[in-house]
CSV table of C-alpha atoms in Angstrom, one decimal:
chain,number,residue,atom,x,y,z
K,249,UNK,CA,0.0,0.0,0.0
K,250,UNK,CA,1.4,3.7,-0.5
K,251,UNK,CA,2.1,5.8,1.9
K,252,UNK,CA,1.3,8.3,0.0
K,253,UNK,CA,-2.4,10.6,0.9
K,254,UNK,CA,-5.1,9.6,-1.0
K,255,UNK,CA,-7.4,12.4,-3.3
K,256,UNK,CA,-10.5,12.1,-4.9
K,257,UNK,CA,-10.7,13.8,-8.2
K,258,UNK,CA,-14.1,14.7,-9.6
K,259,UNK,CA,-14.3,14.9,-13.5
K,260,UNK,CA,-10.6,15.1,-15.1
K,261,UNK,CA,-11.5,17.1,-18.1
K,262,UNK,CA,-10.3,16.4,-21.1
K,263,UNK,CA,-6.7,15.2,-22.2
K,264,UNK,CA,-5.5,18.2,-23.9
K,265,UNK,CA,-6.8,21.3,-21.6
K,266,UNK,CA,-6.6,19.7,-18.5
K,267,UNK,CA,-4.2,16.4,-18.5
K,268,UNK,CA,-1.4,18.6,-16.6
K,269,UNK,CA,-3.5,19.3,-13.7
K,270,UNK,CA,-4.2,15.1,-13.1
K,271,UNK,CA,-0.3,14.7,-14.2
K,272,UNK,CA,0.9,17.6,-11.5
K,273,UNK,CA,-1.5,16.0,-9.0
K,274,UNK,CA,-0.5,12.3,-9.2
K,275,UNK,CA,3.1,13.5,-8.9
K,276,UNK,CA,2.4,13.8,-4.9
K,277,UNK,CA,-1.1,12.0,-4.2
K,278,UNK,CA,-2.5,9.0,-5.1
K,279,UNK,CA,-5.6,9.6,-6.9
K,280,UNK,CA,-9.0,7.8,-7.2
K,281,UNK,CA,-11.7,9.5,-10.3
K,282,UNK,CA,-15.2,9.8,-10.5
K,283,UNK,CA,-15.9,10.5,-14.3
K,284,UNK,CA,-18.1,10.6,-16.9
K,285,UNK,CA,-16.7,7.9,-19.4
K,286,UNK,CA,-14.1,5.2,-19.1
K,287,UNK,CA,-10.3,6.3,-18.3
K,288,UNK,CA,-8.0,5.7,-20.9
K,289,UNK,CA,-5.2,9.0,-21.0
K,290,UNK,CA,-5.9,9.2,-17.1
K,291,UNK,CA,-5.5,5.4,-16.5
K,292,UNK,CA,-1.3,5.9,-15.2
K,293,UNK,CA,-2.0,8.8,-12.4
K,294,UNK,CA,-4.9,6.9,-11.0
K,295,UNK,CA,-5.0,3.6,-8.7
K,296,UNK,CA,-9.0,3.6,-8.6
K,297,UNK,CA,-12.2,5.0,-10.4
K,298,UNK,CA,-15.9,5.1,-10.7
K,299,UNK,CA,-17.9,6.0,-13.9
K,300,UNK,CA,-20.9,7.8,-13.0
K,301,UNK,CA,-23.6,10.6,-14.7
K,302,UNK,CA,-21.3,13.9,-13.4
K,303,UNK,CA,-24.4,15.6,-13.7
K,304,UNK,CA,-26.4,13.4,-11.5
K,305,UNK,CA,-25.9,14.9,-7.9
K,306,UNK,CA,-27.2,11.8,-6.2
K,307,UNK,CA,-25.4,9.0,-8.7
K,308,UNK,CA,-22.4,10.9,-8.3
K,309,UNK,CA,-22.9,11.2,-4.3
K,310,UNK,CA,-23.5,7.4,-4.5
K,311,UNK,CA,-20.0,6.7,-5.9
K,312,UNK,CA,-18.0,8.8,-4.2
K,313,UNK,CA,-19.4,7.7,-0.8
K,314,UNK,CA,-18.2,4.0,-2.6
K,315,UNK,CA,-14.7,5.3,-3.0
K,316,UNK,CA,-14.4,6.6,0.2
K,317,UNK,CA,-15.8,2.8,1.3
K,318,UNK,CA,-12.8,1.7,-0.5
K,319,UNK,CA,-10.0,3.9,0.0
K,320,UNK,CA,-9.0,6.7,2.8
K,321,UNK,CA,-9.6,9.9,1.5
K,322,UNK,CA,-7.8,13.1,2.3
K,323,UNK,CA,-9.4,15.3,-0.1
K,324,UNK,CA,-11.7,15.8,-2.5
K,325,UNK,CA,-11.3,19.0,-5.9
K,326,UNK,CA,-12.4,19.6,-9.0
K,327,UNK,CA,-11.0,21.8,-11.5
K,328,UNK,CA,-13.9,21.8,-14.0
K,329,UNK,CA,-16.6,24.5,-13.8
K,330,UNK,CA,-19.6,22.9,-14.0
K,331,UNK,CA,-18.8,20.3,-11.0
K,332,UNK,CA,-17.8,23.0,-8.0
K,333,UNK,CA,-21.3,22.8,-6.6
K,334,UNK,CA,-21.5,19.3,-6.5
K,335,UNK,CA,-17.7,18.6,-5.4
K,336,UNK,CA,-18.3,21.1,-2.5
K,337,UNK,CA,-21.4,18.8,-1.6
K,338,UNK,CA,-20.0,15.5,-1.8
K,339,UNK,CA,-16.8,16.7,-0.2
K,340,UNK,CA,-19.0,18.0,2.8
K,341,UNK,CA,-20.9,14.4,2.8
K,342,UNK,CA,-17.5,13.0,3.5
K,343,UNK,CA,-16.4,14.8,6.3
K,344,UNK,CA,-13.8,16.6,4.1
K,345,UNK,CA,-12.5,20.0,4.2
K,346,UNK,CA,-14.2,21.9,1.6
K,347,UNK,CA,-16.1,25.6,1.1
K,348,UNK,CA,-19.5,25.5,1.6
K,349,UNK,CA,-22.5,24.7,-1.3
K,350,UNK,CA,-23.4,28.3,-0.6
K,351,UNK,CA,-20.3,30.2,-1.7
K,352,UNK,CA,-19.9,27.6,-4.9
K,353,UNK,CA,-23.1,28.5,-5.6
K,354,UNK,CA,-22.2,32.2,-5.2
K,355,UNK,CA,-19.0,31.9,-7.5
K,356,UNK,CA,-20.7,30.4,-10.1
K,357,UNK,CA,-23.4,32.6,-10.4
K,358,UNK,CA,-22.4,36.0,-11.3
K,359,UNK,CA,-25.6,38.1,-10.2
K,360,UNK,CA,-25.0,36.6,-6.8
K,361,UNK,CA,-21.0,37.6,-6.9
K,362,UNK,CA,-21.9,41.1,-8.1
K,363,UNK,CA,-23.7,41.6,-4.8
K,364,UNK,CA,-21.8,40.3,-2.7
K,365,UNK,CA,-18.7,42.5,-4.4
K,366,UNK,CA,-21.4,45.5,-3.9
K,367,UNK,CA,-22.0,45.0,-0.2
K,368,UNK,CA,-18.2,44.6,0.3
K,369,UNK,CA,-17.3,47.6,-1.5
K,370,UNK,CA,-15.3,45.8,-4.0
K,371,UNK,CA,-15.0,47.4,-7.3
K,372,UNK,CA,-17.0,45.9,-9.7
K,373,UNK,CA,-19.6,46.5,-12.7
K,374,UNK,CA,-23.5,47.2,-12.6
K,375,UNK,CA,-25.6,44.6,-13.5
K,376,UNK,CA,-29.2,43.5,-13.7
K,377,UNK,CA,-30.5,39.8,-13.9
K,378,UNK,CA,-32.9,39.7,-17.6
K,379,UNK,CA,-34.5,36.2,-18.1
K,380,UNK,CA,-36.2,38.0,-21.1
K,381,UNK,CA,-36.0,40.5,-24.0
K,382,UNK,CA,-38.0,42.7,-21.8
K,383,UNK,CA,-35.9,42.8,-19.1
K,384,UNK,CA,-33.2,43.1,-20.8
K,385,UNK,CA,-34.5,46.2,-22.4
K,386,UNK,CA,-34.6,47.7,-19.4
K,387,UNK,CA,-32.0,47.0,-17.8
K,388,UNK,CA,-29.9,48.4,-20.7
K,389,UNK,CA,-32.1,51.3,-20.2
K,390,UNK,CA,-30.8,51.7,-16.3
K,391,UNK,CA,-27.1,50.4,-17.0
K,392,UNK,CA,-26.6,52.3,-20.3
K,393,UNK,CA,-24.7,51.4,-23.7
K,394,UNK,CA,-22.9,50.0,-24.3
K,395,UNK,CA,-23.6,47.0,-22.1
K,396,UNK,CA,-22.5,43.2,-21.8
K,397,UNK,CA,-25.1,40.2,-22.1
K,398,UNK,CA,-24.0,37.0,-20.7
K,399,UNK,CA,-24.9,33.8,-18.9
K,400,UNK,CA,-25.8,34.1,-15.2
K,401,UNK,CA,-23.0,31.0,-14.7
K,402,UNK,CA,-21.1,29.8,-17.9
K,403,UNK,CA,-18.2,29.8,-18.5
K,404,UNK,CA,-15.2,30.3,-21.2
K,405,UNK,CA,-17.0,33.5,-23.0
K,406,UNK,CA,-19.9,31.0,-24.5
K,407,UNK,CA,-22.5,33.6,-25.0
K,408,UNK,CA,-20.9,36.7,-23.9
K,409,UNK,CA,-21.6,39.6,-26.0
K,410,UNK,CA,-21.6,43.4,-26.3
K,411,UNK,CA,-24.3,45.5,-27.4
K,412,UNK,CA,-23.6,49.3,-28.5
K,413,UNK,CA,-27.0,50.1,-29.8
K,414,UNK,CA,-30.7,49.5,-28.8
K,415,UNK,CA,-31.5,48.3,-32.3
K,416,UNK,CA,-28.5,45.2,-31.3
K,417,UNK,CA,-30.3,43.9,-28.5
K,418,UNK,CA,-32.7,41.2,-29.8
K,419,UNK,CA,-30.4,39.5,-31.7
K,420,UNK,CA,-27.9,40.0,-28.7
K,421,UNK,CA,-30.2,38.3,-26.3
K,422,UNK,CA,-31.0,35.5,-27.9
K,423,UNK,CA,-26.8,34.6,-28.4
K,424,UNK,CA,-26.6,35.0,-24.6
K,425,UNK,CA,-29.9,33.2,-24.3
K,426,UNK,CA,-28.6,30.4,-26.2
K,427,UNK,CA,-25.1,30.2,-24.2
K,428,UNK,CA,-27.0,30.3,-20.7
K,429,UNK,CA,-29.7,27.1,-22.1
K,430,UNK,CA,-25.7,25.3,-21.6
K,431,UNK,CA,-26.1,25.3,-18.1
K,432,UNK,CA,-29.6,26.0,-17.5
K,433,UNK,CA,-28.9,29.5,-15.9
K,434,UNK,CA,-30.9,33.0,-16.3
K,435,UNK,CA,-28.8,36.1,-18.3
K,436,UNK,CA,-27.9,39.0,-17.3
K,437,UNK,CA,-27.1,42.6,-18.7
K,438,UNK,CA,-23.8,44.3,-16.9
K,439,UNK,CA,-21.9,47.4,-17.7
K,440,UNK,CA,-19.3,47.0,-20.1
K,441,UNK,CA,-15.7,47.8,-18.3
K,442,UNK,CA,-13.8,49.8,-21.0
K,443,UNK,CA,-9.6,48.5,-20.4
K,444,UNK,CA,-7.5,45.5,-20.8
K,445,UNK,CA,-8.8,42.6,-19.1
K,446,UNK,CA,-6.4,40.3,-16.6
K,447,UNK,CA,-7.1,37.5,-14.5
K,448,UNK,CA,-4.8,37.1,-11.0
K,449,UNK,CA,-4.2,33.6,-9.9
K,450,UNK,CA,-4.5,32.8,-6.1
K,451,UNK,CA,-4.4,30.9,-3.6
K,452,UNK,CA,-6.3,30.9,-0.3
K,453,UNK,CA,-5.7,29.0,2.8
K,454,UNK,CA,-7.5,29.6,6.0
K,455,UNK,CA,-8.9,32.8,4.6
K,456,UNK,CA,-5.5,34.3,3.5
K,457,UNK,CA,-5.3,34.7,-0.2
K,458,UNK,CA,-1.8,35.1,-2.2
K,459,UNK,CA,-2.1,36.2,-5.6
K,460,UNK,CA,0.9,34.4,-7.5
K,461,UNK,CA,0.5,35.3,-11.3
K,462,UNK,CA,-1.1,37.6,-12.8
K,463,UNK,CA,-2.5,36.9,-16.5
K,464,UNK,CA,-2.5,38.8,-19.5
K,465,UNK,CA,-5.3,38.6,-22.0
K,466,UNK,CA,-5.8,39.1,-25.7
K,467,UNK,CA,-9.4,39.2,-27.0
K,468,UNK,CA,-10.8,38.4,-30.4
K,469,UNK,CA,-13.0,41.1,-32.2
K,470,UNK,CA,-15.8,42.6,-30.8
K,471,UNK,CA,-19.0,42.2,-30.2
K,472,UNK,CA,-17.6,38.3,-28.8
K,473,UNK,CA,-15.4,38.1,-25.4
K,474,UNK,CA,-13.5,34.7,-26.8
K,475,UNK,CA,-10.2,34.6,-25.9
K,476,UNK,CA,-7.1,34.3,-28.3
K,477,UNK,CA,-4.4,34.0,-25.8
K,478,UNK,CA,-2.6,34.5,-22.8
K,479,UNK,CA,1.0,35.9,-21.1
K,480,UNK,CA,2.1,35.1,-17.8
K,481,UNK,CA,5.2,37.0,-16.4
K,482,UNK,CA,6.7,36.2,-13.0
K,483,UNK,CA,8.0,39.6,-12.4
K,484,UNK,CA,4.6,41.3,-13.5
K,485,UNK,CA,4.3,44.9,-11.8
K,486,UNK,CA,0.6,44.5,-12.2
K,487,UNK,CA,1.0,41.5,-9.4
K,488,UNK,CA,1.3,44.0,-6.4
K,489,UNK,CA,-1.0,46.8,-7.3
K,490,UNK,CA,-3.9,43.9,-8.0
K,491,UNK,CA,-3.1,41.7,-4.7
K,492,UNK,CA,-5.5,43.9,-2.4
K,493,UNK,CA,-8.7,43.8,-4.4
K,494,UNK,CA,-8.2,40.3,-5.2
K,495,UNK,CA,-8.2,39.3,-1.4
K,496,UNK,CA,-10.8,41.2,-0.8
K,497,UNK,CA,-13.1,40.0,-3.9
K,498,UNK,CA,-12.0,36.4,-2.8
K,499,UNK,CA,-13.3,36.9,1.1
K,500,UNK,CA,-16.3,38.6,-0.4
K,501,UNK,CA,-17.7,35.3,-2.2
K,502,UNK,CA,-16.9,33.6,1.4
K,503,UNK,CA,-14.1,31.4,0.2
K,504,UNK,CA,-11.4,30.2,2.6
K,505,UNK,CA,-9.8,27.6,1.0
K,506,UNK,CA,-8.6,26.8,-2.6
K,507,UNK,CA,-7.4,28.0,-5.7
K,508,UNK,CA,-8.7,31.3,-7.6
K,509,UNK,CA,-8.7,32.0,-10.7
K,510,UNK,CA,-10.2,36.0,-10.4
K,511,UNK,CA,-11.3,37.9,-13.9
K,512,UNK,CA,-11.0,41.5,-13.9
K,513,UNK,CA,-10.5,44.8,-16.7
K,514,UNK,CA,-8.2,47.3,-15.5
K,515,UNK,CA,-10.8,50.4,-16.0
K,516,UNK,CA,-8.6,53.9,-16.0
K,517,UNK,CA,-5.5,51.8,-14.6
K,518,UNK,CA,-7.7,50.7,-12.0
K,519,UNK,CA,-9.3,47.1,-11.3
K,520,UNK,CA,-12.8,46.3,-11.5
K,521,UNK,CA,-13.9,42.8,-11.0
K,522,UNK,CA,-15.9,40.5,-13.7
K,523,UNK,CA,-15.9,37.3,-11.7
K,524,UNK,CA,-14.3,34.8,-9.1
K,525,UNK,CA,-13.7,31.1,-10.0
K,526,UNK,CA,-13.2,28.9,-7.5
K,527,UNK,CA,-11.3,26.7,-9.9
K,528,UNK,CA,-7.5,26.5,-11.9
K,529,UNK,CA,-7.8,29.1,-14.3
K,530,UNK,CA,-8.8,27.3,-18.2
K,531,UNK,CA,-6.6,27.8,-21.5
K,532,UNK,CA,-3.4,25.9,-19.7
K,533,UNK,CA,-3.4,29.1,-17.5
K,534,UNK,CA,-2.0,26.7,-14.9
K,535,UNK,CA,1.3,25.4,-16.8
K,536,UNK,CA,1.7,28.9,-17.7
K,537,UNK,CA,2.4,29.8,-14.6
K,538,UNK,CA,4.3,27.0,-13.6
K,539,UNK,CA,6.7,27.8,-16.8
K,540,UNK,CA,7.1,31.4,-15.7
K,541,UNK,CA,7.3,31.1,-11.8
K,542,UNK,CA,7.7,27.4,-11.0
K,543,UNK,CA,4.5,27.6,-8.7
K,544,UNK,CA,2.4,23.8,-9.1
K,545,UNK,CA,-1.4,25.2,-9.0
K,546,UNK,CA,-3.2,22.0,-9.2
K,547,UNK,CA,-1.0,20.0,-6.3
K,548,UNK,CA,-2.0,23.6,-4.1
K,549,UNK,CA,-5.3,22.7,-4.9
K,550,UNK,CA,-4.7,19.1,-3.9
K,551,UNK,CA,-2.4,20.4,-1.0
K,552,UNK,CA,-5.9,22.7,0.3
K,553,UNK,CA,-8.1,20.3,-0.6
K,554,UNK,CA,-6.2,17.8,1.9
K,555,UNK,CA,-6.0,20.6,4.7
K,556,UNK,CA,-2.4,21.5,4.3
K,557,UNK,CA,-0.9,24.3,3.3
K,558,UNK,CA,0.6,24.7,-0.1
K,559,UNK,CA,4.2,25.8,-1.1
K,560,UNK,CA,3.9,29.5,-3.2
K,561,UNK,CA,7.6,29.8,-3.0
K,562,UNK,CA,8.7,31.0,-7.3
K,563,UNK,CA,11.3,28.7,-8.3
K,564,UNK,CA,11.5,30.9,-11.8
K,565,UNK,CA,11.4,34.0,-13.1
K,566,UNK,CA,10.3,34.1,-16.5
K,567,UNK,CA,7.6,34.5,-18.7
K,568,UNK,CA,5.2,32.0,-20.9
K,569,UNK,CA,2.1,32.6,-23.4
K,570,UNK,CA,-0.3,30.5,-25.0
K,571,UNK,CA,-2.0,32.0,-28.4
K,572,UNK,CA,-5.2,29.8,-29.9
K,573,UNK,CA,-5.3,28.9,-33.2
K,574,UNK,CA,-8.5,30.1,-34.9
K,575,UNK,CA,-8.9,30.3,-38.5
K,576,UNK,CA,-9.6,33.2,-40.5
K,577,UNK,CA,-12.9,32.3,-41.4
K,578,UNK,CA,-15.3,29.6,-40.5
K,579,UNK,CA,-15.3,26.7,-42.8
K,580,UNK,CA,-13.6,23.2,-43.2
K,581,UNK,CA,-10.1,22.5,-41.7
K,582,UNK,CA,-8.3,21.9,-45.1
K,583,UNK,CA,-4.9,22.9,-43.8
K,584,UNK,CA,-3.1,22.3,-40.6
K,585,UNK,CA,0.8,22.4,-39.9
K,586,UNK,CA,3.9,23.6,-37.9
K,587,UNK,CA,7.1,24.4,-39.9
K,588,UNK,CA,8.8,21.4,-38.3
K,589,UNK,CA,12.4,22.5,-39.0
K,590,UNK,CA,11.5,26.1,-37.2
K,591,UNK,CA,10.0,24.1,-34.1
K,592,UNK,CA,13.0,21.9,-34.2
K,593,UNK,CA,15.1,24.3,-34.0
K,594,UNK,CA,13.6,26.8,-31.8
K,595,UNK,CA,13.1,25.0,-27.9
K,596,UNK,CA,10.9,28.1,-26.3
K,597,UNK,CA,8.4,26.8,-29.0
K,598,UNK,CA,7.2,24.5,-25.9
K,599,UNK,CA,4.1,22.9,-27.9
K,600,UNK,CA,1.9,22.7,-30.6
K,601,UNK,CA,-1.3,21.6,-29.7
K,602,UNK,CA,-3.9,20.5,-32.6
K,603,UNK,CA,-7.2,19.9,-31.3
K,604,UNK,CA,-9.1,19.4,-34.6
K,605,UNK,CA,-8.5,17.1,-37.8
K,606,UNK,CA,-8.7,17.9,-41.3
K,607,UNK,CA,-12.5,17.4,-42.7
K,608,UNK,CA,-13.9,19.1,-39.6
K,609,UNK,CA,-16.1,22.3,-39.2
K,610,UNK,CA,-14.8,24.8,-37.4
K,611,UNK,CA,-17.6,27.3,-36.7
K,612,UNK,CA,-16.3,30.7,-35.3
K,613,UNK,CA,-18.5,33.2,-33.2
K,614,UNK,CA,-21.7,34.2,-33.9
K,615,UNK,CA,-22.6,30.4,-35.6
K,616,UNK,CA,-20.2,29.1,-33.0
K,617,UNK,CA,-17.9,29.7,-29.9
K,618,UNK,CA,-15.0,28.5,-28.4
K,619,UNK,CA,-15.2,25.2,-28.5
K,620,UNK,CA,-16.6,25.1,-32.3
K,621,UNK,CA,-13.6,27.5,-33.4
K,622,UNK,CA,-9.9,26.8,-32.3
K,623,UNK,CA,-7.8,24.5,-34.0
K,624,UNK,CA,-5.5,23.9,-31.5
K,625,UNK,CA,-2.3,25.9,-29.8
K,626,UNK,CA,1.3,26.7,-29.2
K,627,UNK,CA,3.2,27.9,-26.3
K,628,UNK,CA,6.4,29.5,-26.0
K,629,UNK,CA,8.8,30.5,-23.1
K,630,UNK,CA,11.0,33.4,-22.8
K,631,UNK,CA,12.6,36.0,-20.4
K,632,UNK,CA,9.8,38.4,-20.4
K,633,UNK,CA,6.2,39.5,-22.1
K,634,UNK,CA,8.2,41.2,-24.2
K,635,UNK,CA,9.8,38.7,-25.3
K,636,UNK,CA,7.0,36.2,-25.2
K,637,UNK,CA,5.0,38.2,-27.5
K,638,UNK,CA,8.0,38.6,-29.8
K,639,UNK,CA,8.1,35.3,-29.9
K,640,UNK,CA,4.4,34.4,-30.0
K,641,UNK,CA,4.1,36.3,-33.4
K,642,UNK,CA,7.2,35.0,-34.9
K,643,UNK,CA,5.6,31.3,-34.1
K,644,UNK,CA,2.1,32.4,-35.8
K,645,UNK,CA,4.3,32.6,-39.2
K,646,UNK,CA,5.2,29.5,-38.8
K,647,UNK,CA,1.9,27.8,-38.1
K,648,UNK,CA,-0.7,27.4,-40.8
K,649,UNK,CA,-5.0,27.1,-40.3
K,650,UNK,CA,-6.5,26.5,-43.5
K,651,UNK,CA,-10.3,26.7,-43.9
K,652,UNK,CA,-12.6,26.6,-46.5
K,653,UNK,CA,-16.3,28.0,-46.7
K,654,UNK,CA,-19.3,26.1,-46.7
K,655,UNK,CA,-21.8,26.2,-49.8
C-alpha cells in the first residue's frame, strides 16, 4: 500500500486542456476518479475509479461515498466548472474539508457575486438579472450602452456579447440566451468595463489569499469576449498593485480555502472585478504559470483540498504565453501544420497543440464559440512579455490554419 495521501478527483476534463493538472496531482497523491466515461489518457495517475452521470448529484454522491468505502480519502477537488457545486457537496458528505455549497453557488453565479462585491465595497460593474428581451431592455435602459449580455454561470466566454446600440439587442439576447440554455442558468445585462482585461491567480488557505500570477489577455474582435491568448510573467508589476482587491473579492464570495482564478478589466488603470472562479484558471493558465514562476497550481489545490498548506515559494522568473489557433474564417479545416524544421530548431516553441483534424467544421462566433472555433495551440517561453509576444508572433508565421467555406 502507498504511503502516499489519498485524493479524490471529480471529472478530469479532457486530455489536452486539462491532463497537466491530473499529471501535477498524481506527482504527490494517489488519486482515485469519478468521471463521466471510461479512463484511458488518465489510466497511469490513478489507482482507482468510478464511472458515473457527473451531472447526476445523487449517482455521483453514490459513488463517491463508494470510493471513500474503499479507499482513505484526504481530499476531494475539481478543476472543472460545472462540478464545484456538486464537489463542494460530496466533499461536505465525506467529512472533508471543503467551502461551503453556498459560496460555490455564489461563485458560479455572477448576479449573486456582483452583490456580494457591492455590499463589500469591491470594485466591480452594474448589473441586472434579464430572463427576457424585456428585461433586458430595461435593464440596458438603467445600466446604459454599451452594455455586456451573458450567462448568469457559464463559463469560457460562451455567449458573452456586447451591445452598443438598442437596435442590437434582440439578436444579442437570444446569443446569450442560447449560451445560458448550456447550463440551465438566467442572463444578465452588466456594464461593459472599457480597459485591458487580466485574471490574477491565487491561492487561499484559511482565509488568506496570495495572488501568485497575474494573467494577461488578448481578446478576439468585438462584439464576442473569446479569448485568443494569454501571457504570464513572473516579475509582473501588475501583481502588487492587483493583490489587495483580489483578497478582498475572494473573502467577499466567502471562500477560505482553494485556488482562484479572479477575472477583472483594468478600467482607467484601475481594477474592477468580472468574476471569481473557484477553480485552476482554463486555457493551460495553470502550466503557464508554472513555466514562468515554478508555482504547481493544481497539487496547491490538492495540497488545500487535503488541509495542508501549499508551497507558493517562485522557483522561476520568467515568462510563458499560449496564443489559440482560430482560423480566419469559418469553414472546413483543409490545412493544418507547424514548420517542423522552425520548431526543431527553436526550444521556447514548448508545444503545438492541434485539437481538430482535417475534414472538420470549425464554426467561429456568432454560428459558433470556443469550442466550435480553435484549432488547436502553441506555447512558448521566454525571459519576459516582451519577449514572449515577440516570440508568440514570430511562431504564428510558422503555423498554418486553413479553412474553406461552406456552400
Amino acid at each position: 500500500m502507498s504511503a502516499r495521501p489519498l485524493v479524490l478527483v471529480v471529472s478530469p476534463g479532457d486530455e489536452t486542456y486539462r491532463g497537466y493538472c491530473l499529471e501535477q496531482v498524481a506527482a504527490a497523491y494517489d488519486v482515485v476518479l469519478l468521471t463521466g466515461t471510461e479512463p484511458s489518457w488518465e489510466k497511469p495517475y490513478i489507482v482507482d475509479h468510478a464511472v458515473v452521470d457527473l451531472h447526476d448529484d445523487a449517482a455521483l454522491l453514490s459513488a463517491g461515498r463508494a470510493l471513500a468505502a474503499r479507499h482513505e480519502l484526504s481530499g476531494v477537488i475539481t478543476w472543472e466548472e460545472w462540478h464545484l457545486v456538486s464537489t463542494a457537496r460530496l466533499a461536505r458528505a465525506l467529512g472533508l474539508p471543503v467551502n461551503s455549497v453556498e459560496v460555490m453557488r455564489a461563485c458560479r453565479n455572477k448576479a449573486t457575486a456582483r452583490t456580494l462585491f457591492a455590499r463589500h465595497g469591491v470594485p466591480s460593474a452594474a448589473s441586472k438579472k434579464a430572463r427576457t428581451l424585456l428585461e433586458a431592455g430595461r435593464a440596458t435602459t438603467t445600466i446604459g450602452l454599451p452594455a455586456v449580455i451573458k450567462p448568469a454561470a457559464s463559463a469560457g466566454s460562451i455567449g458573452v456579447i456586447r451591445i452598443d446600440r438598442p437596435e442590437e439587442l434582440r439578436a444579442a439576447f437570444e446569443f446569450a440566451s442560447a449560451g445560458a440554455s448550456q447550463s440551465r442558468e438566467d442572463t444578465g445585462v452588466e456594464e461593459y468595463l472599457d480597459g485591458p482585461e487580466v485574471s490574477v491567480e491565487c491561492v487561499t488557505h484559511r482565509g488568506q489569499t496570495t495572488a501568485v500570477a497575474v494573467t494577461r489577455k488578448s481578446l478576439g474582435p468585438a462584439p464576442y469576449f473569446y479569448e485568443t491568448g494569454h501571457t504570464v510573467d513572473a516579475t509582473d508589476p501588475l501583481l502588487a498593485q492587483v493583490a489587495p482587491v483580489v483578497a478582498a473579492a475572494v473573502k467577499a464570495v466567502g471562500v477560505t480555502d482553494g485556488v482562484q482564478h479572479v477575472e477583472m478589466r483594468l478600467v482607467d488603470g484601475r481594477p474592477r472585478l468580472i468574476e471569481v472562479n473557484a477553480r485552476i484558471g482554463g486555457d493551460m493558465i495553470g502550466h503557464l504559470v508554472r513555466l514562468a514562476t515554478g508555482i504547481d497550481l493544481p497539487k496547491a489545490a490538492a495540497d488545500l483540498a487535503c488541509g495542508r498548506a501549499p508551497d507558493l515559494i517562485p522557483t522561476r522568473r520568467q515568462a510563458a504565453g499560449i496564443r489559440m489557433l482560430y482560423p480566419a474564417a469559418s469553414g472546413t479545416l483543409t490545412q493544418r501544420q507547424v514548420n517542423q524544421p522552425f520548431a526543431a530548431h527553436n526550444p521556447w516553441l514548448r508545444q503545438v497543440q492541434w485539437m481538430r483534424q482535417v475534414g472538420d467544421l470549425l464554426l467561429l462566433p456568432p454560428e459558433g464559440d470556443l469550442f466550435t472555433a480553435r484549432a488547436g495551440f502553441y506555447i512558448v517561453t521566454g525571459r519576459d512579455t516582451a519577449e514572449v509576444n515577440e516570440r508568440l508572433d514570430t511562431a504564428a508565421e510558422e503555423i498554418t490554419v486553413t479553412t474553406r467555406a461552406e456552400r
